[in-house]
Amino acid sequence: MPIFFDEAQNLFHLQSQNSSYIIQLVRGYAAHVYYGRKLRQDSNLKGMLSFNERASFSPNPIPDDKSISLDTLPQEYPQYGSSDFRSPAYQVKLANGTRVTELAYRTHRILQGKPDLKGLPAVYTEHESEAETLELELSDAVSGLTVILSYTVFADSAAITRSARIVNESGAPLELERALSASLDFADSDYDALYLSGAWARERHVQRRRLAPGVTGIGSRRGSSSHQQNPFFALLRPDANERQGEVYGVSLVYSGNFIAEAEVEQFGMTRLQIGLNPFDFSWHLEPGVSFQTPEAVLVYSNEGLGGMSREYHRLYRTRLCRGQHRDRERPILVNNWEATYFDFNADKIEAIAQAGSKLGIELFVLDDGWFGRRDRDNSSLGDWFEDRRKLPGGLKDLANRVKATGLQFGLWFEPEMVSPDSDLYRSHPDWCLHVPDRRRTEAREQLVLDMSRSDVREYLYERLSDIFSTVPVTYVKWDMNRNMTEIGSSEIPADRQKEIAHRYILGLYELLERFTGEFPHILFESCSGGGGRFDPGMLYYMPQTWTSDDTDAVERLKIQYGTSLVYPVSTMGAHVSAVPNHQVERTTSLTFRGDVAMSGNFGYELDLTKFTAEEQETAKQQIETYKEIRGLVQQGEMYRLLSPFEGNETSWMFVSRDRNEALLFYFKVLAEPNAPLRNVKLEGLDPEKNYCLEASGEIYGGDRLMALGLSVSSLRGDFASMWVRLKAV
């Protein structure tokens, strides 16, 4: 964990569990020297940077030293306008209209623990001994601009976190036009880029391509992290794969517009950056005021993508997610959405709950349609009052009827939206995002409430907290079903309208902090048309997310596999739904659907009262099994064995931290005629231990299981699956 400062060499050496991150002060500039495999502190670290005079098109800021150019110097937080022509980490406009600043080292501090980021989610520590933090203070002598770069190294993690706090110490206001969280310069460009892309119902598919001169990048301008791109980016060596090779991951703890990109410059260096998307962004900083960027989480792995993922999983599961539910086993639930949509009454809900109780389900979730006059999705968002036509006794009565069946009661909300056909909109038409004299573009026949406004947040707090205080709710599904258009606010001055998208996210975080702090017994699940806001920022407040609205088991193989590149299984909602599937019209067996869903936070999203006797027995067995294995699935180490992006088969497994227990899942999408015999090699076991296969009683050495694997050739037919449970003996 230690952070060392070598005063003689002006060198900072940050050591994580498996990596070193080295910064050197070069003529006052904070230069990025090294990030990679861990180096000893007593190694000779001199001469890690080379300086050579370049052609005249790379200017020299120091007249007496032509070997230094900001256009070639690897930097920790590069600036615009003073001879570095690559992408800057920040950009400001000063009071006199100029945009040139130049940061130089002023001082530094090494702190025990990890300070909070005011108003923003971030990885945390529970004890100061868990981490050390370097605060590197840089300043521009002319303008009074100061930037404090924060780096945290953890005792029990390979991750390093980075963020920047930008302070106006001048006597005049300035405009911040770009404020990234992290910038890293690599000495070469022999990398592939890997990121997660998709669309609604097709989220987080794995994309990989070679870097080339120019910019390879992703981002969101939708107001949320989005279905289309996820705030994660990785560089990996061309020979790196799931099991071996060097990988550098960067993940942004933020839920709004972001950018992540790798720029290969003229001399073959690579600049990797992540942070707030500068598109349509600016922030007005009065004298003495600061701006905090979101946090970037860096993970280096020399054990391939699997090693990187397991580092993210451990950190995000235990030191990003918070609250009473962080370490608890998650309840098995049934949600009525695909069972009833808007067409239900209290008796129908109670009947589904009773059917679920007989199967062993633990939680019933009432989805959309319980409030206002919500008979379809064109009205009533914002009117968070129970619909007495459907629920004559009200929510409290329904919750008690559900509880009488032995199930907990959960409830769906979409608090950030408003329907034009609602009492709230008729009373407060200015409460939505809008621009004067322009149309208010609708999506799903709804508008977006202006979460930057305190009165909007206060209204939502009053309405929802009244329900949370009077109805025995133990679970809340918090949905958000459209992206932002006409991003304007009547509450914010004209010259600060570019702040609104970020202020919206800050307002959302403030409201979520209030709810989760005052109602800690409630398990909150994030949702945005499924996985449209599956990001680390939301996980700080809600320890799980509805992974996708697409519940087809075949599609879920890719979605859940891609999601697991960064996010632990404990954060993924995964349900069994009806067939033919409502998104793709595919029919798969209840067993196949159950096996896929059991690789997440398990539940059902269909009408349990329509199950046949055979289906009831299958579901009952699934629920009994999941209760036995969910601790391992939700808290174990995940190993991805076969990728759905590379073939007809998918396989992954979960291993306990002590390596005494493991669970293998294998899925085959389509049957093959006269197929070759197939073994799946296991991973993560202890080669010195023997393991008993629970179903057969056969005992094999861990070394044998990892070298030769287990046969999966017995499966027949399309959409076939199996799982094997192993215990050390």
XYZ file of C-alpha atoms in Angstrom:
729
model
C 0.000 0.000 0.000
C 2.792 2.534 0.687
C 3.271 5.793 -1.168
C 6.922 6.813 -1.281
C 8.408 10.216 -2.085
C 12.057 10.338 -3.100
C 12.953 13.975 -2.527
C 16.358 13.654 -4.195
C 14.790 12.492 -7.458
C 11.472 14.365 -7.026
C 9.792 11.029 -7.577
C 6.547 9.574 -6.191
C 6.200 5.782 -6.173
C 2.703 4.393 -5.541
C 2.607 0.638 -4.916
C -0.633 -1.316 -5.128
C -0.887 -5.054 -4.568
C 0.377 -5.870 -8.042
C 1.402 -2.612 -9.708
C 3.579 0.468 -9.454
C 2.518 3.965 -10.490
C 5.384 6.469 -10.690
C 5.285 10.265 -11.032
C 8.327 12.482 -11.390
C 8.609 16.256 -11.153
C 10.467 17.457 -14.264
C 11.277 21.178 -14.188
C 8.096 21.621 -12.124
C 5.870 19.575 -14.437
C 4.173 16.458 -13.055
C 5.383 13.801 -15.479
C 3.911 10.327 -15.765
C 6.862 7.935 -15.575
C 5.470 4.432 -15.257
C 2.358 2.344 -14.635
C 2.532 -1.433 -14.754
C 3.940 -4.508 -13.061
C 4.971 -3.839 -9.457
C 8.553 -2.643 -8.918
C 10.548 -2.794 -5.699
C 11.079 0.486 -3.944
C 14.779 -0.319 -3.640
C 15.096 -0.850 -7.396
C 17.096 1.775 -9.252
C 14.344 4.028 -10.623
C 16.678 6.594 -12.142
C 16.505 7.338 -15.835
C 13.001 5.990 -16.404
C 12.234 9.011 -18.598
C 14.226 9.720 -21.736
C 14.658 13.238 -23.107
C 15.544 13.901 -26.727
C 15.344 17.057 -28.784
C 12.582 16.820 -31.361
C 11.867 18.761 -34.539
C 10.813 22.384 -34.312
C 7.124 21.471 -34.540
C 7.336 20.262 -30.925
C 7.984 23.563 -29.092
C 10.220 23.894 -26.058
C 8.814 25.673 -22.997
C 12.242 25.897 -21.325
C 14.620 27.913 -23.562
C 17.806 26.417 -22.132
C 16.667 22.777 -22.501
C 15.617 21.772 -25.999
C 15.145 18.147 -24.901
C 11.913 18.971 -23.054
C 8.706 19.598 -24.949
C 5.205 19.393 -23.520
C 4.244 17.917 -26.882
C 6.236 14.789 -26.000
C 6.486 14.815 -22.198
C 4.191 12.208 -20.579
C 2.076 14.190 -18.124
C -0.273 13.569 -15.218
C -2.752 16.363 -15.979
C -1.887 18.001 -19.317
C -3.085 21.474 -20.271
C -4.195 23.245 -23.399
C -2.483 26.087 -25.208
C 1.123 26.042 -24.013
C 2.724 23.651 -26.531
C 1.030 20.279 -25.886
C -1.087 19.612 -28.989
C -2.586 16.376 -27.677
C -5.940 16.144 -25.873
C -5.814 18.121 -22.613
C -7.126 16.893 -19.287
C -8.644 20.278 -18.495
C -9.399 23.579 -20.172
C -10.406 26.947 -18.716
C -11.396 30.356 -20.023
C -10.054 33.173 -17.870
C -11.735 36.486 -17.152
C -9.770 38.217 -19.926
C -10.978 35.669 -22.482
C -7.682 33.792 -22.805
C -7.528 30.017 -22.451
C -3.858 29.415 -21.676
C -2.698 28.109 -18.293
C 0.346 26.128 -17.186
C 0.319 24.016 -14.050
C 3.462 23.546 -11.993
C 4.111 21.640 -8.793
C 3.438 23.616 -5.603
C 3.248 21.041 -2.796
C 1.988 17.593 -1.900
C 0.445 15.701 1.000
C 0.396 11.989 1.831
C -2.655 11.091 3.925
C -3.797 7.988 5.755
C -7.117 6.682 4.473
C -9.194 8.135 1.649
C -11.058 11.461 1.837
C -14.658 11.582 0.591
C -15.527 13.385 -2.624
C -18.067 16.037 -1.683
C -21.401 15.432 -3.387
C -20.111 12.532 -5.484
C -20.064 8.743 -5.117
C -16.648 7.168 -4.749
C -14.848 4.108 -3.505
C -14.469 4.356 0.266
C -12.558 2.875 3.177
C -13.940 1.742 6.513
C -10.643 2.279 8.346
C -7.757 4.629 7.652
C -5.376 1.680 7.602
C -7.006 0.404 4.391
C -5.467 3.049 2.123
C -3.083 5.935 1.600
C -3.780 9.004 -0.529
C -1.410 11.311 -2.351
C -2.659 14.844 -2.977
C -0.486 16.493 -5.596
C -1.097 20.249 -5.745
C -0.373 22.046 -9.022
C -0.924 25.742 -9.695
C -0.766 28.321 -12.476
C 1.166 31.338 -11.201
C -0.446 33.780 -13.629
C -4.152 32.972 -13.319
C -4.396 31.624 -9.755
C -5.826 28.340 -10.990
C -4.990 25.399 -8.701
C -5.567 21.697 -9.378
C -5.294 19.083 -6.647
C -4.772 15.607 -8.060
C -5.777 12.786 -5.694
C -4.394 9.251 -5.927
C -5.464 6.506 -3.512
C -3.704 3.153 -3.128
C -5.343 0.319 -1.156
C -3.901 -2.314 1.137
C -6.100 -5.134 -0.166
C -6.718 -4.135 -3.773
C -4.797 -3.725 -6.992
C -6.883 -0.659 -7.845
C -5.695 2.950 -7.798
C -8.278 5.747 -7.773
C -7.786 9.177 -9.306
C -9.711 12.441 -9.293
C -9.051 16.168 -9.599
C -10.284 19.165 -7.625
C -10.020 22.431 -9.543
C -9.878 25.593 -7.432
C -10.173 29.225 -8.492
C -7.696 31.099 -6.282
C -7.749 34.226 -8.424
C -9.694 37.418 -7.852
C -11.941 36.929 -10.887
C -14.356 34.249 -12.098
C -13.298 31.685 -14.677
C -15.089 29.174 -16.896
C -14.124 25.534 -16.680
C -14.681 23.970 -20.115
C -13.050 20.569 -19.692
C -12.428 18.618 -16.487
C -11.365 15.010 -16.852
C -10.757 12.658 -13.953
C -7.642 10.860 -15.170
C -5.073 11.104 -17.941
C -2.288 8.549 -18.479
C 0.486 8.634 -21.068
C 1.907 5.297 -22.231
C 5.272 5.022 -23.959
C 3.970 3.034 -26.949
C 0.768 2.201 -28.813
C 0.948 -1.583 -29.080
C -2.503 -2.024 -27.572
C -6.030 -3.095 -28.348
C -8.926 -1.020 -27.045
C -11.752 -2.853 -25.290
C -15.078 -1.323 -24.272
C -18.760 -2.197 -23.768
C -21.325 -0.993 -26.328
C -24.906 -1.753 -27.260
C -28.450 -0.454 -27.243
C -31.660 -0.900 -25.296
C -32.176 -4.663 -24.769
C -28.660 -5.297 -26.118
C -26.416 -3.710 -23.520
C -22.688 -4.062 -22.813
C -21.543 -6.217 -25.700
C -17.759 -6.604 -25.735
C -15.945 -4.640 -28.454
C -12.226 -4.957 -29.172
C -10.083 -3.284 -31.828
C -6.494 -2.238 -32.450
C -5.307 1.252 -31.677
C -4.121 3.295 -34.652
C -2.823 6.851 -35.040
C -5.572 9.237 -33.978
C -8.322 8.847 -31.403
C -10.228 5.715 -30.430
C -12.972 6.722 -28.065
C -16.459 6.311 -26.655
C -18.790 8.533 -24.685
C -22.337 9.557 -23.902
C -24.163 12.806 -24.639
C -27.542 11.441 -23.532
C -27.538 12.795 -19.984
C -26.884 9.337 -18.546
C -24.123 6.778 -18.840
C -26.445 5.092 -21.384
C -27.316 1.748 -22.953
C -25.074 2.635 -25.874
C -21.723 3.007 -24.088
C -20.562 2.161 -20.586
C -18.116 4.390 -18.627
C -15.331 1.833 -18.861
C -12.366 1.536 -21.224
C -9.390 -0.810 -21.298
C -6.084 -1.035 -23.100
C -4.644 -4.517 -23.478
C -1.686 -6.008 -25.239
C -2.575 -7.813 -28.495
C -1.722 -11.200 -26.985
C -3.778 -10.589 -23.841
C -6.911 -12.662 -23.343
C -9.133 -13.799 -20.515
C -6.342 -15.591 -18.670
C -3.020 -13.901 -19.447
C -1.436 -10.697 -20.646
C -1.301 -7.060 -19.586
C -4.557 -5.122 -19.222
C -5.151 -1.536 -18.074
C -8.751 -0.773 -17.114
C -10.277 2.623 -16.309
C -13.799 2.881 -14.879
C -15.614 6.141 -14.071
C -17.752 6.419 -10.937
C -20.369 8.615 -12.600
C -23.873 8.316 -14.062
C -24.039 11.145 -16.606
C -22.304 12.281 -19.780
C -18.773 10.889 -19.999
C -15.893 10.463 -22.401
C -13.184 7.795 -22.570
C -10.586 7.762 -25.311
C -7.104 6.695 -26.312
C -5.088 9.020 -28.538
C -2.061 7.698 -30.429
C 0.208 10.626 -31.283
C 2.936 11.207 -33.852
C 5.712 9.441 -31.945
C 3.650 6.371 -31.078
C 2.781 7.312 -27.495
C -0.764 6.708 -26.231
C -2.778 9.082 -24.047
C -5.647 7.379 -22.189
C -8.271 9.679 -20.646
C -11.622 9.387 -18.914
C -13.974 11.864 -17.277
C -16.892 14.214 -17.812
C -17.790 14.668 -21.459
C -16.693 18.201 -22.418
C -19.433 18.330 -25.071
C -21.979 20.997 -24.068
C -20.304 21.384 -20.660
C -18.927 24.363 -18.795
C -18.812 25.344 -15.129
C -18.652 28.850 -13.721
C -16.105 29.139 -10.906
C -16.240 32.229 -8.728
C -13.109 33.181 -6.743
C -12.510 30.748 -3.897
C -14.822 28.108 -5.345
C -13.763 24.606 -6.401
C -15.018 21.932 -8.774
C -14.623 18.232 -8.024
C -14.360 15.730 -10.868
C -15.824 12.235 -10.529
C -13.507 9.430 -9.547
C -11.701 7.164 -12.010
C -10.776 3.657 -10.845
C -7.653 2.230 -12.488
C -6.843 -1.481 -12.452
C -3.695 -3.037 -13.904
C -3.638 -6.789 -14.423
C -0.939 -9.068 -15.792
C -3.409 -11.956 -15.564
C -5.586 -10.898 -18.465
C -9.152 -9.650 -18.447
C -10.189 -12.170 -15.815
C -7.647 -10.807 -13.361
C -8.783 -7.252 -14.053
C -12.448 -8.163 -13.596
C -11.949 -9.897 -10.277
C -10.165 -6.813 -8.928
C -13.084 -4.600 -9.956
C -15.570 -7.113 -8.555
C -13.955 -7.268 -5.111
C -13.567 -3.510 -4.830
C -17.004 -2.557 -6.120
C -18.794 -5.256 -4.139
C -17.189 -4.348 -0.814
C -15.989 -0.720 -1.048
C -18.339 0.952 -3.530
C -21.679 -0.641 -2.708
C -22.824 0.387 0.764
C -25.465 -0.210 3.396
C -27.174 -3.082 5.137
C -27.619 -5.100 1.952
C -24.035 -4.924 0.715
C -22.942 -8.241 2.217
C -26.343 -9.872 2.592
C -27.706 -12.560 0.326
C -30.230 -10.957 -2.006
C -33.856 -12.149 -1.879
C -35.447 -14.239 -4.622
C -38.251 -12.135 -6.062
C -41.179 -12.186 -8.438
C -42.034 -9.043 -10.383
C -45.480 -8.664 -11.946
C -44.476 -6.511 -14.964
C -44.416 -9.145 -17.702
C -47.180 -11.037 -15.897
C -49.779 -8.263 -15.950
C -48.279 -5.045 -17.347
C -50.819 -2.325 -16.355
C -53.794 -4.699 -16.109
C -54.032 -5.867 -12.509
C -55.941 -5.474 -9.267
C -55.216 -6.304 -5.654
C -56.655 -9.826 -5.932
C -54.447 -10.658 -8.925
C -51.344 -9.396 -7.132
C -52.183 -11.421 -4.038
C -52.715 -14.538 -6.168
C -49.254 -14.205 -7.742
C -47.752 -13.687 -4.282
C -49.515 -16.800 -2.968
C -48.223 -18.838 -5.897
C -44.744 -17.504 -5.235
C -44.930 -18.344 -1.559
C -45.680 -21.992 -2.351
C -42.557 -22.101 -4.519
C -40.305 -20.522 -1.880
C -40.020 -17.010 -3.330
C -39.170 -14.339 -0.734
C -40.158 -10.970 -2.234
C -42.986 -9.639 -4.390
C -42.358 -6.479 -6.425
C -45.301 -4.411 -7.679
C -44.185 -2.754 -10.900
C -45.622 0.103 -12.972
C -49.328 1.001 -12.923
C -50.215 1.368 -9.216
C -50.460 5.196 -9.059
C -52.504 8.057 -10.523
C -54.607 6.818 -13.433
C -51.807 4.781 -14.947
C -53.557 2.376 -17.329
C -50.846 2.748 -19.951
C -47.542 4.610 -20.174
C -48.990 7.954 -21.327
C -50.018 9.452 -17.983
C -49.570 10.006 -14.258
C -45.779 9.975 -13.817
C -45.190 12.417 -10.972
C -48.549 11.713 -9.309
C -47.234 9.309 -6.695
C -50.600 8.554 -5.103
C -52.099 5.046 -5.075
C -54.828 4.257 -7.615
C -57.840 3.244 -5.532
C -59.601 1.842 -8.609
C -57.020 -0.967 -8.773
C -56.143 -1.006 -5.086
C -59.311 -0.172 -3.110
C -57.551 -0.697 0.201
C -54.471 1.252 -0.856
C -50.815 0.287 -0.928
C -50.573 -0.467 2.766
C -53.435 -2.942 2.568
C -51.913 -4.630 -0.485
C -48.494 -4.817 1.173
C -50.037 -6.455 4.224
C -51.899 -8.958 2.029
C -48.611 -9.832 0.318
C -46.836 -10.082 3.669
C -49.560 -12.457 4.882
C -48.437 -14.891 2.165
C -44.948 -14.839 3.680
C -43.361 -12.540 1.114
C -41.750 -9.129 1.534
C -43.220 -6.246 -0.474
C -41.375 -4.140 -3.050
C -42.464 -1.239 -5.222
C -41.536 0.324 -8.592
C -41.065 4.073 -9.080
C -39.897 6.303 -11.912
C -39.276 9.473 -9.896
C -37.171 11.436 -12.407
C -39.926 11.592 -15.042
C -43.207 13.442 -15.466
C -46.115 12.797 -17.812
C -47.624 15.825 -19.592
C -50.928 14.208 -18.633
C -50.420 14.481 -14.887
C -51.520 16.727 -12.060
C -47.875 17.488 -11.303
C -47.166 18.782 -14.811
C -50.360 20.796 -14.935
C -49.373 22.448 -11.652
C -45.672 22.902 -12.438
C -44.968 22.884 -16.194
C -41.645 24.643 -15.512
C -40.369 21.715 -13.425
C -39.214 19.706 -16.424
C -36.087 20.225 -18.483
C -37.052 22.696 -21.200
C -35.867 25.583 -23.343
C -38.036 28.714 -23.807
C -39.971 28.893 -27.084
C -38.942 25.365 -28.093
C -41.031 22.206 -28.205
C -40.699 19.796 -25.296
C -39.687 16.573 -27.003
C -41.422 13.551 -25.516
C -40.091 10.007 -25.335
C -42.344 7.232 -24.099
C -44.853 10.098 -23.775
C -42.958 11.597 -20.862
C -40.628 14.463 -20.001
C -37.643 14.669 -17.664
C -37.956 16.458 -14.348
C -35.256 19.046 -13.649
C -33.302 17.359 -10.871
C -31.022 20.385 -10.597
C -33.931 22.182 -8.866
C -34.184 21.854 -5.101
C -37.983 22.245 -5.168
C -38.295 19.271 -7.520
C -36.090 17.150 -5.283
C -38.033 18.240 -2.199
C -41.351 17.283 -3.804
C -40.028 13.835 -4.699
C -38.587 13.385 -1.228
C -41.912 14.256 0.412
C -44.011 11.990 -1.804
C -41.760 8.942 -1.727
C -40.725 9.212 1.915
C -44.398 9.377 2.869
C -44.887 6.008 1.157
C -41.696 4.531 2.597
C -42.783 5.635 6.081
C -46.328 4.255 5.931
C -46.103 1.179 3.684
C -43.957 -1.820 4.725
C -41.692 -1.565 1.663
C -38.389 -3.465 1.802
C -37.347 -3.101 -1.856
C -37.566 -0.257 -4.370
C -36.974 -0.495 -8.110
C -35.939 3.021 -9.208
C -36.489 3.346 -12.958
C -35.554 6.021 -15.542
C -36.918 5.438 -19.022
C -35.656 8.141 -21.354
C -32.667 10.349 -22.101
C -32.445 14.127 -21.897
C -33.480 16.591 -24.591
C -33.915 20.377 -24.411
C -31.458 20.492 -21.512
C -32.405 23.831 -20.018
C -33.638 25.087 -16.657
C -35.631 28.156 -15.684
C -33.824 28.195 -12.323
C -30.293 28.632 -13.675
C -28.897 31.869 -15.218
C -28.526 32.049 -18.976
C -24.734 32.005 -18.885
C -24.669 28.783 -16.824
C -27.020 26.590 -18.844
C -24.175 24.245 -19.804
C -23.964 23.204 -16.151
C -27.423 21.645 -16.085
C -26.630 18.078 -17.207
C -24.003 17.732 -14.471
C -26.154 19.557 -11.902
C -28.929 17.078 -12.690
C -26.664 14.168 -11.722
C -25.470 15.961 -8.587
C -29.102 16.607 -7.621
C -29.973 12.965 -8.209
C -27.063 11.853 -6.028
C -28.148 14.243 -3.280
C -31.676 12.823 -3.296
C -30.470 9.226 -3.323
C -28.117 9.933 -0.418
C -31.086 11.256 1.526
C -33.308 8.254 0.805
C -30.683 5.586 1.423
C -29.585 7.303 4.621
C -33.097 7.612 6.067
C -34.433 4.245 4.892
C -31.446 1.898 5.234
C -33.678 -1.193 5.476
C -34.839 -0.754 1.863
C -32.937 -2.614 -0.848
C -32.799 -0.159 -3.762
C -32.353 -1.476 -7.299
C -31.413 0.894 -10.104
C -33.053 0.580 -13.503
C -33.040 2.624 -16.696
C -35.014 0.747 -19.284
C -32.939 -2.115 -17.946
C -29.224 -1.372 -18.138
C -29.192 2.218 -19.408
C -27.552 3.474 -16.224
C -25.541 0.461 -15.090
C -22.536 2.348 -13.774
C -20.427 2.613 -10.607
C -22.068 5.899 -9.618
C -25.486 4.298 -9.171
C -24.023 1.279 -7.372
C -22.820 3.581 -4.600
C -26.479 4.203 -3.706
C -28.156 1.060 -5.034
C -26.170 -2.195 -4.706
C -27.867 -3.837 -7.657
C -29.169 -2.895 -11.102
C -31.743 -4.411 -13.439
C -29.273 -5.672 -16.011
C -31.482 -5.425 -19.100
C -35.129 -5.299 -20.117
C -34.228 -8.171 -22.432
C -34.980 -11.301 -20.416
C -34.360 -13.786 -23.235
C -31.892 -16.298 -21.809
C -29.800 -16.522 -24.982
C -29.396 -12.756 -25.238
C -28.693 -12.581 -21.518
C -25.579 -14.751 -21.977
C -23.894 -11.914 -23.857
C -25.351 -9.158 -21.685
C -24.338 -10.764 -18.392
C -20.940 -11.841 -19.732
C -20.143 -8.311 -20.948
C -21.437 -6.732 -17.741
C -19.143 -8.990 -15.713
C -16.077 -7.408 -17.327
C -16.422 -4.670 -14.680
C -19.395 -5.336 -12.421
C -19.785 -8.110 -9.819
C -22.591 -10.648 -10.090
C -24.083 -9.306 -6.847
C -25.025 -6.154 -8.772
C -26.884 -7.924 -11.626
C -30.632 -8.516 -11.537
C -31.481 -11.659 -13.570
C -35.001 -13.047 -13.937
C -36.825 -15.929 -15.562
C -39.557 -14.642 -17.866
C -42.309 -16.197 -19.964
C -41.903 -17.772 -23.404
C -42.141 -16.965 -26.206
C -39.897 -14.210 -24.873
C -41.522 -10.766 -24.995
C -38.457 -9.100 -26.550
C -37.250 -11.572 -29.203
C -40.078 -14.148 -29.407
C -37.690 -17.035 -28.672
C -38.783 -20.129 -26.757
C -36.309 -21.732 -24.375
C -36.835 -24.256 -21.605
C -37.556 -23.226 -18.040
C -34.369 -25.052 -17.021
C -32.195 -23.060 -19.452
C -33.805 -19.781 -18.413
C -33.317 -20.655 -14.762
C -29.649 -21.599 -15.144
C -28.872 -18.285 -16.855
C -30.803 -16.279 -14.260
C -29.166 -18.115 -11.355
C -25.898 -16.500 -12.471
C -27.164 -13.224 -11.017
C -29.646 -11.956 -8.428
C -32.339 -14.522 -9.165
C -36.027 -13.944 -9.666
C -39.082 -14.409 -11.872
C -40.960 -11.981 -14.082
C -44.060 -13.847 -15.241
C -47.458 -15.027 -14.031
C -46.731 -17.803 -11.549
C -50.436 -18.688 -11.372
C -50.206 -20.025 -14.951
C -47.433 -22.538 -14.204
C -48.226 -26.168 -14.943
C -47.587 -28.730 -12.227
C -44.339 -29.672 -13.980
C -43.237 -26.035 -14.182
C -44.079 -25.531 -10.529
C -41.836 -28.434 -9.575
C -38.988 -27.162 -11.790
C -39.267 -23.651 -10.330
C -39.400 -25.016 -6.789
C -36.187 -26.941 -7.400
C -34.543 -23.859 -8.927
C -35.456 -21.773 -5.891
C -34.225 -24.412 -3.433
C -30.981 -24.702 -5.364
C -30.446 -20.966 -5.563
C -30.928 -20.569 -1.826
C -28.088 -23.059 -1.364
C -25.725 -21.472 -3.899
C -26.533 -17.754 -3.842
C -23.866 -16.928 -1.284
C -21.263 -18.400 -3.613
C -22.736 -16.794 -6.741
C -23.147 -13.346 -5.217
C -19.961 -13.217 -3.155
C -17.606 -15.657 -4.895
C -14.828 -15.074 -7.413
C -16.054 -15.269 -11.026
C -14.056 -16.973 -13.757
C -15.231 -16.656 -17.367
C -14.369 -19.850 -19.263
C -16.088 -19.646 -22.680
C -17.316 -16.457 -24.330
C -20.697 -16.142 -26.090
C -19.036 -13.552 -28.336
C -16.669 -16.189 -29.703
C -18.865 -19.204 -30.350
C -21.891 -21.339 -29.639
C -20.964 -22.067 -26.033
C -20.776 -20.016 -22.854
C -19.323 -21.049 -19.535
C -18.408 -19.365 -16.280
C -17.853 -20.463 -12.721
C -17.829 -19.116 -9.189
C -15.208 -20.028 -6.587
C -15.223 -19.250 -2.877
C -12.379 -17.099 -1.557
C -10.922 -20.061 0.356
C -11.223 -22.197 -2.825
C -13.135 -24.897 -0.935
C -16.282 -24.597 -3.032
C -16.995 -23.963 -6.704
C -19.926 -23.865 -9.101
C -19.609 -24.396 -12.853
C -22.253 -23.281 -15.386
C -22.183 -24.363 -19.029
C -24.580 -23.279 -21.799
C -24.875 -24.449 -25.406
C -27.123 -22.381 -27.654
C -27.613 -24.633 -30.697
C -27.184 -28.377 -31.051
C -24.506 -29.666 -33.427
C -24.741 -32.860 -35.465
C -22.032 -35.416 -34.737
C -20.237 -32.842 -32.595
C -16.731 -33.437 -31.244
C -16.350 -34.434 -27.621
C -16.025 -31.400 -25.420
C -14.399 -30.752 -22.035
C -14.485 -27.443 -20.167
C -11.353 -26.635 -18.179
C -12.070 -25.145 -14.764
C -10.179 -22.269 -13.178
C -9.534 -20.784 -9.755
C -9.348 -24.092 -7.880
C -6.561 -25.136 -5.533
C -4.397 -27.614 -7.473
C -3.400 -29.290 -4.195
C -6.986 -30.000 -3.118
C -9.387 -32.743 -4.154
C -12.946 -31.821 -5.123
C -16.116 -33.879 -4.947
C -18.730 -33.430 -7.662
C -21.915 -33.125 -5.628
C -24.257 -34.825 -8.097
C -22.124 -37.908 -8.848
C -19.884 -38.177 -5.807
C -16.811 -38.475 -8.032
C -13.600 -36.956 -6.660
C -10.968 -35.225 -8.788
C -7.868 -33.222 -8.024
C -8.006 -29.503 -8.584
C -4.977 -29.804 -10.841
C -6.743 -32.387 -13.002
C -9.941 -30.322 -13.245
C -7.997 -27.265 -14.396
C -5.740 -29.190 -16.797
C -8.276 -31.584 -18.351
C -11.669 -30.247 -17.309
C -15.082 -31.882 -17.147
C -17.042 -33.394 -20.009
C -20.047 -31.441 -21.286
C -20.694 -33.716 -24.276
C -23.854 -35.269 -22.856
C -26.066 -32.250 -23.524
C -28.649 -32.684 -26.266
C -30.840 -30.254 -28.178
C -30.904 -26.507 -28.612
C -30.642 -24.171 -25.616
C -29.086 -26.749 -23.317
C -27.396 -26.047 -19.995
C -25.890 -27.741 -17.000
C -24.275 -26.815 -13.714
C -21.883 -28.709 -11.468
C -21.264 -28.033 -7.806
C -17.897 -28.980 -6.318
C -16.664 -29.080 -2.736
C -13.169 -29.684 -1.440
C -12.734 -32.937 0.478
